[in-house]
Coordinates of C-alpha atoms in Angstrom, one line a residue:
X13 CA 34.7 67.0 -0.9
X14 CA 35.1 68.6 -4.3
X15 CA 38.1 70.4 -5.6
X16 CA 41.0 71.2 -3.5
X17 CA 41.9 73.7 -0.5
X18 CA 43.9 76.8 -0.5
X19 CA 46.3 76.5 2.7
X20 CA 45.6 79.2 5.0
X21 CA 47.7 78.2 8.1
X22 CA 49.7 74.9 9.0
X23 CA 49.4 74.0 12.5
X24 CA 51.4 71.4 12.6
X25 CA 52.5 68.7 9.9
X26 CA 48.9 66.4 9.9
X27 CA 46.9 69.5 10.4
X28 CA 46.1 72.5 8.3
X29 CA 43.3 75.4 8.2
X30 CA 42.3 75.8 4.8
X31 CA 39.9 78.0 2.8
X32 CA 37.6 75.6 0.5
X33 CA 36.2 76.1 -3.1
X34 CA 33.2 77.3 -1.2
X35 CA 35.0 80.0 0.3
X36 CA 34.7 78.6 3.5
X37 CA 37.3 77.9 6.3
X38 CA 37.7 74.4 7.1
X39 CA 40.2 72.2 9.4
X40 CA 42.0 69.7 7.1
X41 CA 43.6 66.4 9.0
X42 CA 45.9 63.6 7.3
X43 CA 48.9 62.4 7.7
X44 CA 51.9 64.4 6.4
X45 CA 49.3 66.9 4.7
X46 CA 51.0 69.8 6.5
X47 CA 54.8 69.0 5.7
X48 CA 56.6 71.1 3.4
X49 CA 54.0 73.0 2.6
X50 CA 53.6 76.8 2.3
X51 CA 50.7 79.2 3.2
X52 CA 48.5 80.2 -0.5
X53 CA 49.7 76.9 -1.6
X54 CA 46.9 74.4 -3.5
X55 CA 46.3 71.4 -1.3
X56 CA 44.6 67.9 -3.1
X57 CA 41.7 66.6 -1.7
X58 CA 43.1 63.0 -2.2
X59 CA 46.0 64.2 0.7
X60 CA 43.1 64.8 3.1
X61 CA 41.9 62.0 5.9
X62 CA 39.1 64.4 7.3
X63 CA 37.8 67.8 7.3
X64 CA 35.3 69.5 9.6
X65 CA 34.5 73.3 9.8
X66 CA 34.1 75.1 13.1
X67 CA 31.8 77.6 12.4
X68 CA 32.4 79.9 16.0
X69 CA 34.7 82.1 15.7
X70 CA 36.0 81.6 19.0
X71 CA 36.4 78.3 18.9
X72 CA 38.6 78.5 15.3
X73 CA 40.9 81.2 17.4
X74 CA 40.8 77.9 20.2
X75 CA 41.9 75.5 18.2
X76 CA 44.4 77.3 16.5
X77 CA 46.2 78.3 19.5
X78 CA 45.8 74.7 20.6
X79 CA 47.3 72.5 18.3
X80 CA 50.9 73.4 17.9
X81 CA 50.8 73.6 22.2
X82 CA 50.0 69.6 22.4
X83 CA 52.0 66.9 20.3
X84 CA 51.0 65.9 17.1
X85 CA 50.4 62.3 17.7
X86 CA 47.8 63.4 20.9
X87 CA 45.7 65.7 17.9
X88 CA 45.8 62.3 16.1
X89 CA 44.7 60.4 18.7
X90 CA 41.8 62.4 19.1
X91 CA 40.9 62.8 15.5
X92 CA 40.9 58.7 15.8
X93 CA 38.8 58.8 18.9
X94 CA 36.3 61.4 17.3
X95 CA 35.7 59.6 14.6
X96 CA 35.4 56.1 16.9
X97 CA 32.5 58.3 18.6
X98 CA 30.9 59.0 15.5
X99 CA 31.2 55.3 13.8
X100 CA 29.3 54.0 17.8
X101 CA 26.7 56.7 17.7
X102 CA 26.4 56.7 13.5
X103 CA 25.8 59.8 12.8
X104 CA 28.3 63.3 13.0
X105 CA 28.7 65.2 16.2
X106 CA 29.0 69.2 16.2
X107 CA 32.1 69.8 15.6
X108 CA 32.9 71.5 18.6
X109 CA 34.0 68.6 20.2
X110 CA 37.3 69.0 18.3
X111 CA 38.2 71.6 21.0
X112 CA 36.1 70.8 24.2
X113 CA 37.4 67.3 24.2
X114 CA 41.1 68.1 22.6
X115 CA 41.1 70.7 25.3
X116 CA 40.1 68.7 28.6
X117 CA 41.8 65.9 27.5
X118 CA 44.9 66.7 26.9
X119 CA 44.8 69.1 30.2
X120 CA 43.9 65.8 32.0
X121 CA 47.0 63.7 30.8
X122 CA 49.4 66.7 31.4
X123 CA 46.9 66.6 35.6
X124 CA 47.8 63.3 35.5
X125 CA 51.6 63.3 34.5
X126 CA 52.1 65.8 37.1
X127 CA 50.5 63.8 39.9
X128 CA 47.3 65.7 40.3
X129 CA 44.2 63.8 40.5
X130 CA 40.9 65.8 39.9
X131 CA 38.0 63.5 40.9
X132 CA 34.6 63.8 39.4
X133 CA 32.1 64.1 42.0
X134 CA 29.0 63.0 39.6
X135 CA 30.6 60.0 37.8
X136 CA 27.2 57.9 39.0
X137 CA 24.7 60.4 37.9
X138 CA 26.3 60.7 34.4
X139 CA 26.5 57.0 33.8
X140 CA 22.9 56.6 34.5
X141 CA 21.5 59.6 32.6
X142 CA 23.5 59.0 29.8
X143 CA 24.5 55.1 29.6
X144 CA 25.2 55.0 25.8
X145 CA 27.7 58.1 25.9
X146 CA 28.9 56.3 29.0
X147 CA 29.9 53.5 27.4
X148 CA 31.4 54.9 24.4
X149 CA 33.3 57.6 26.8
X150 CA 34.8 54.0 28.5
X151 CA 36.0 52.8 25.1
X152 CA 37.2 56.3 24.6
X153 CA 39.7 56.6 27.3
X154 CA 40.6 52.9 27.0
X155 CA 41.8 53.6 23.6
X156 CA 43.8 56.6 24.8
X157 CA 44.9 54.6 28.2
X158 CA 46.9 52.2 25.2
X159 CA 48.0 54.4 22.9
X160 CA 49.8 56.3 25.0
X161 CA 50.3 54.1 27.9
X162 CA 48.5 56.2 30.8
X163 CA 46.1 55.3 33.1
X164 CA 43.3 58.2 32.9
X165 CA 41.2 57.7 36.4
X166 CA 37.6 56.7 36.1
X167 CA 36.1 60.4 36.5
X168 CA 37.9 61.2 33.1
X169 CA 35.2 58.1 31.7
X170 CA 32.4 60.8 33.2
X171 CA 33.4 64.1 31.8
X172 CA 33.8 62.3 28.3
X173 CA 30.8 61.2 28.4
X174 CA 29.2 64.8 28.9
X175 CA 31.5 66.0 26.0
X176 CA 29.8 63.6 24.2
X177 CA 26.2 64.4 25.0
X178 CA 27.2 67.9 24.3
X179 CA 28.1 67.3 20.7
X180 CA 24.9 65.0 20.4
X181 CA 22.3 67.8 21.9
X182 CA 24.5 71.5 21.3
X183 CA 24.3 71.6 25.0
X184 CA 27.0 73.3 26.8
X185 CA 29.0 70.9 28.9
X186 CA 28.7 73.6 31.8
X187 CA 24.8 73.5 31.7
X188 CA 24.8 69.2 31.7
X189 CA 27.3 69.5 34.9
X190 CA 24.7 71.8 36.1
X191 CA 22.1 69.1 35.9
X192 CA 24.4 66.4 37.0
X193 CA 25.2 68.7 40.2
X194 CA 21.2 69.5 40.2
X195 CA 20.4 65.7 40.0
X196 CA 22.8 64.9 42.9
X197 CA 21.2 67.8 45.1
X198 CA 17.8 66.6 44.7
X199 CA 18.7 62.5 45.5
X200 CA 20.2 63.9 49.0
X201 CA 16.9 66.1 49.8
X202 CA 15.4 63.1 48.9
X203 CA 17.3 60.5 51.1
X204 CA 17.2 63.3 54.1
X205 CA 13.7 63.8 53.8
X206 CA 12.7 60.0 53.4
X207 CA 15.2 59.2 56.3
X208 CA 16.8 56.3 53.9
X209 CA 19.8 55.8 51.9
X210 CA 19.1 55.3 48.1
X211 CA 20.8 52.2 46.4
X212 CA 22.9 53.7 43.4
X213 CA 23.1 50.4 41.5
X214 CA 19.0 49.7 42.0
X215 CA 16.2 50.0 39.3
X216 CA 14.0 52.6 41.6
X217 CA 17.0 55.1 41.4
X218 CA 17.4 54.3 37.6
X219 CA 14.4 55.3 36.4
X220 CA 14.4 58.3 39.1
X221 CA 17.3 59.9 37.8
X222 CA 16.1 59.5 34.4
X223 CA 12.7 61.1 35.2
X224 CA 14.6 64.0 36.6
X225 CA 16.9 64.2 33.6
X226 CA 13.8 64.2 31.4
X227 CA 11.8 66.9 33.8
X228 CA 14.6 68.9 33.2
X229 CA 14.8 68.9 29.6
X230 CA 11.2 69.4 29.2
X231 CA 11.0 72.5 31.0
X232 CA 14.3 73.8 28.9
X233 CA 12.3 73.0 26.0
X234 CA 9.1 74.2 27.3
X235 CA 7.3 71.1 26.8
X236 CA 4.1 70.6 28.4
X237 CA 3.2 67.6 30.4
X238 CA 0.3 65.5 30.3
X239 CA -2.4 66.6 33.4
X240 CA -4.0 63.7 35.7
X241 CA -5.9 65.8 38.1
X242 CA -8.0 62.5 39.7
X243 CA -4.4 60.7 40.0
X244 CA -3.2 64.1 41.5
X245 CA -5.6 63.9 44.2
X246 CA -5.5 60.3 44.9
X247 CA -1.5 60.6 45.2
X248 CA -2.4 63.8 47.6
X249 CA -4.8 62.4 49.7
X250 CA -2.6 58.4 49.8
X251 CA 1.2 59.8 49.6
X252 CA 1.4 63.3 51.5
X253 CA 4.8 62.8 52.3
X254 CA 5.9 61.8 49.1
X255 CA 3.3 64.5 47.1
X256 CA 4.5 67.3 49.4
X257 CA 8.3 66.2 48.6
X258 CA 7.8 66.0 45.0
X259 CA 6.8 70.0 45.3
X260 CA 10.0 71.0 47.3
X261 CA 12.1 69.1 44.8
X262 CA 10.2 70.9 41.9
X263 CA 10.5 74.4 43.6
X264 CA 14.3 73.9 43.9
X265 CA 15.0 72.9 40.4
X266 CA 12.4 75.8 39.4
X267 CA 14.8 78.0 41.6
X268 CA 17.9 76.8 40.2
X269 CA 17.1 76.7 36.7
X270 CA 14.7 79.9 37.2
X271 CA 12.5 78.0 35.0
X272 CA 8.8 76.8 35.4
X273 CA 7.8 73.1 35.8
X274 CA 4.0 71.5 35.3
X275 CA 2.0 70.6 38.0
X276 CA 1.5 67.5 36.0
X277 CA 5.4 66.8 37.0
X278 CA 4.1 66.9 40.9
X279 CA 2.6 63.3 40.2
X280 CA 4.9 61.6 38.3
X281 CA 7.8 62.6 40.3
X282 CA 5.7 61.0 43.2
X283 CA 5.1 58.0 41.9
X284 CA 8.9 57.8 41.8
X285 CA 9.1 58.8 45.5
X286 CA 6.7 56.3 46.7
X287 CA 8.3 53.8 45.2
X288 CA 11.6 54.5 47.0
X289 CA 9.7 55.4 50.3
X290 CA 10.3 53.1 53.8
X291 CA 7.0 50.4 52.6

């Protein structure tokens, strides 16, 4: 930061929306920075913890409307627990997660204070495609558990943990609950075609979930996938079940994400299968 801020709008007294030198509207945090203060009023740069800028529109008019509606020690909470994201992942996270997270957060402790328990219904899929943003999300909500002695259920450990995949990829949260949802869909065709229950905690259902996770981020992205036609029709001719499966599970993601998908993806997803499959 260079130069000082020209005070826009005080949300509340540790946070302010400021034009910069630049000309451009930023989100000032630090403690006290908003007290006393006036709107056209010079602000120093030494008064300011943290700055980010939220570059959607909508999402400034979000936040704005959002901070004075939730106390000012909850907005410092999260700005800690941002920044505790950022220090585990090193490196900065789009800044929309200042709203998205501030948002269901907050919404959640007010869910919970009011005796209402919303359970997440794809808490296992989320830990196992995205362990590291998992584990940070645990830390996360243990930190806001302590600070202001609640006790956020486990599910809340889930959806943090797709807010912060979101901020890592610019993925909306509603399109990595779509896969989660997808994902969870495609294990129980799996396990009703198969006739057998799949262990959650085993390695086989690991590195399944992960291929499917991976499937579907290539075919978002257009990738292409590496062709094995003579392992293609050795997997045909040995694994019918498992080679015909693999092609209903493609046609429903393909249907759901309206999407194409590789042939290619036909044998590694049954390698996956048969791996899983009654022996």
């Amino acid at each position: 930061m260079n130069g000082g801020f020209e005070i826009k709008k005080i949300l509340n007294n540790n946070v302010v929306i400021a034009i910069s030198d630049q000309n451009t509207e930023v989100v000032l945090t630090g403690k006290g920075i908003g007290f006393n203060q006036k709107q056209g009023e010079r602000l120093d740069e030494s008064k300011v913890d943290k700055y980010f800028v939220l570059i959607d529109k909508h999402e400034q008019e979000q936040y704005k409307l959002l901070v004075p509606n939730v106390p000012e020690s909850f907005i410092a909470i999260m700005n800690d627990s941002i920044s505790l994201i950022e220090d585990k992942l090193d490196s900065q996270l789009d800044e929309h997660i200042h709203v998205s997270l501030t948002d269901h957060l907050s919404f959640a402790i007010k869910r919970l204070r009011q005796g209402l328990d919303v359970k997440y219904p794809f808490l296992v899929e989320t830990q196992t495609m995205y362990p590291k943003e998992y584990t940070i999300a645990e830390e996360v909500i243990q930190h806001i558990n302590h600070k202001l002695d609640v006790a956020l259920p486990d599910g809340e450990i889930g959806f943090v943990a797709l807010h912060i995949h979101s901020a890592i990829t610019n993925r909306s949260v509603g399109k990595l609950n779509k896969y989660s949802a997808l994902i969870n869909q495609l294990v129980h065709v799996i396990e009703d075609s198969l006739y057998l229950g799949i262990d959650r905690t085993g390695i086989d259902y690991l590195r399944l979930v992960r291929h499917l996770r991976h499937a579907i981020e290539r075919s978002e992205l257009n990738q292409p996938v590496e062709a094995h036609e003579r392992l293609e029709k050795v997997l045909k001719e040995e694994y019918p079940v498992c080679y015909n499966l693999s092609w209903k599970l493609i046609k429903i993601m393909q249907k759901e994400l309206r999407t194409n998908f590789p042939d290619a993806e036909a044998v590694y997803l049954t390698m996956h299968l048969q791996r899983l499959s009654p022996k």
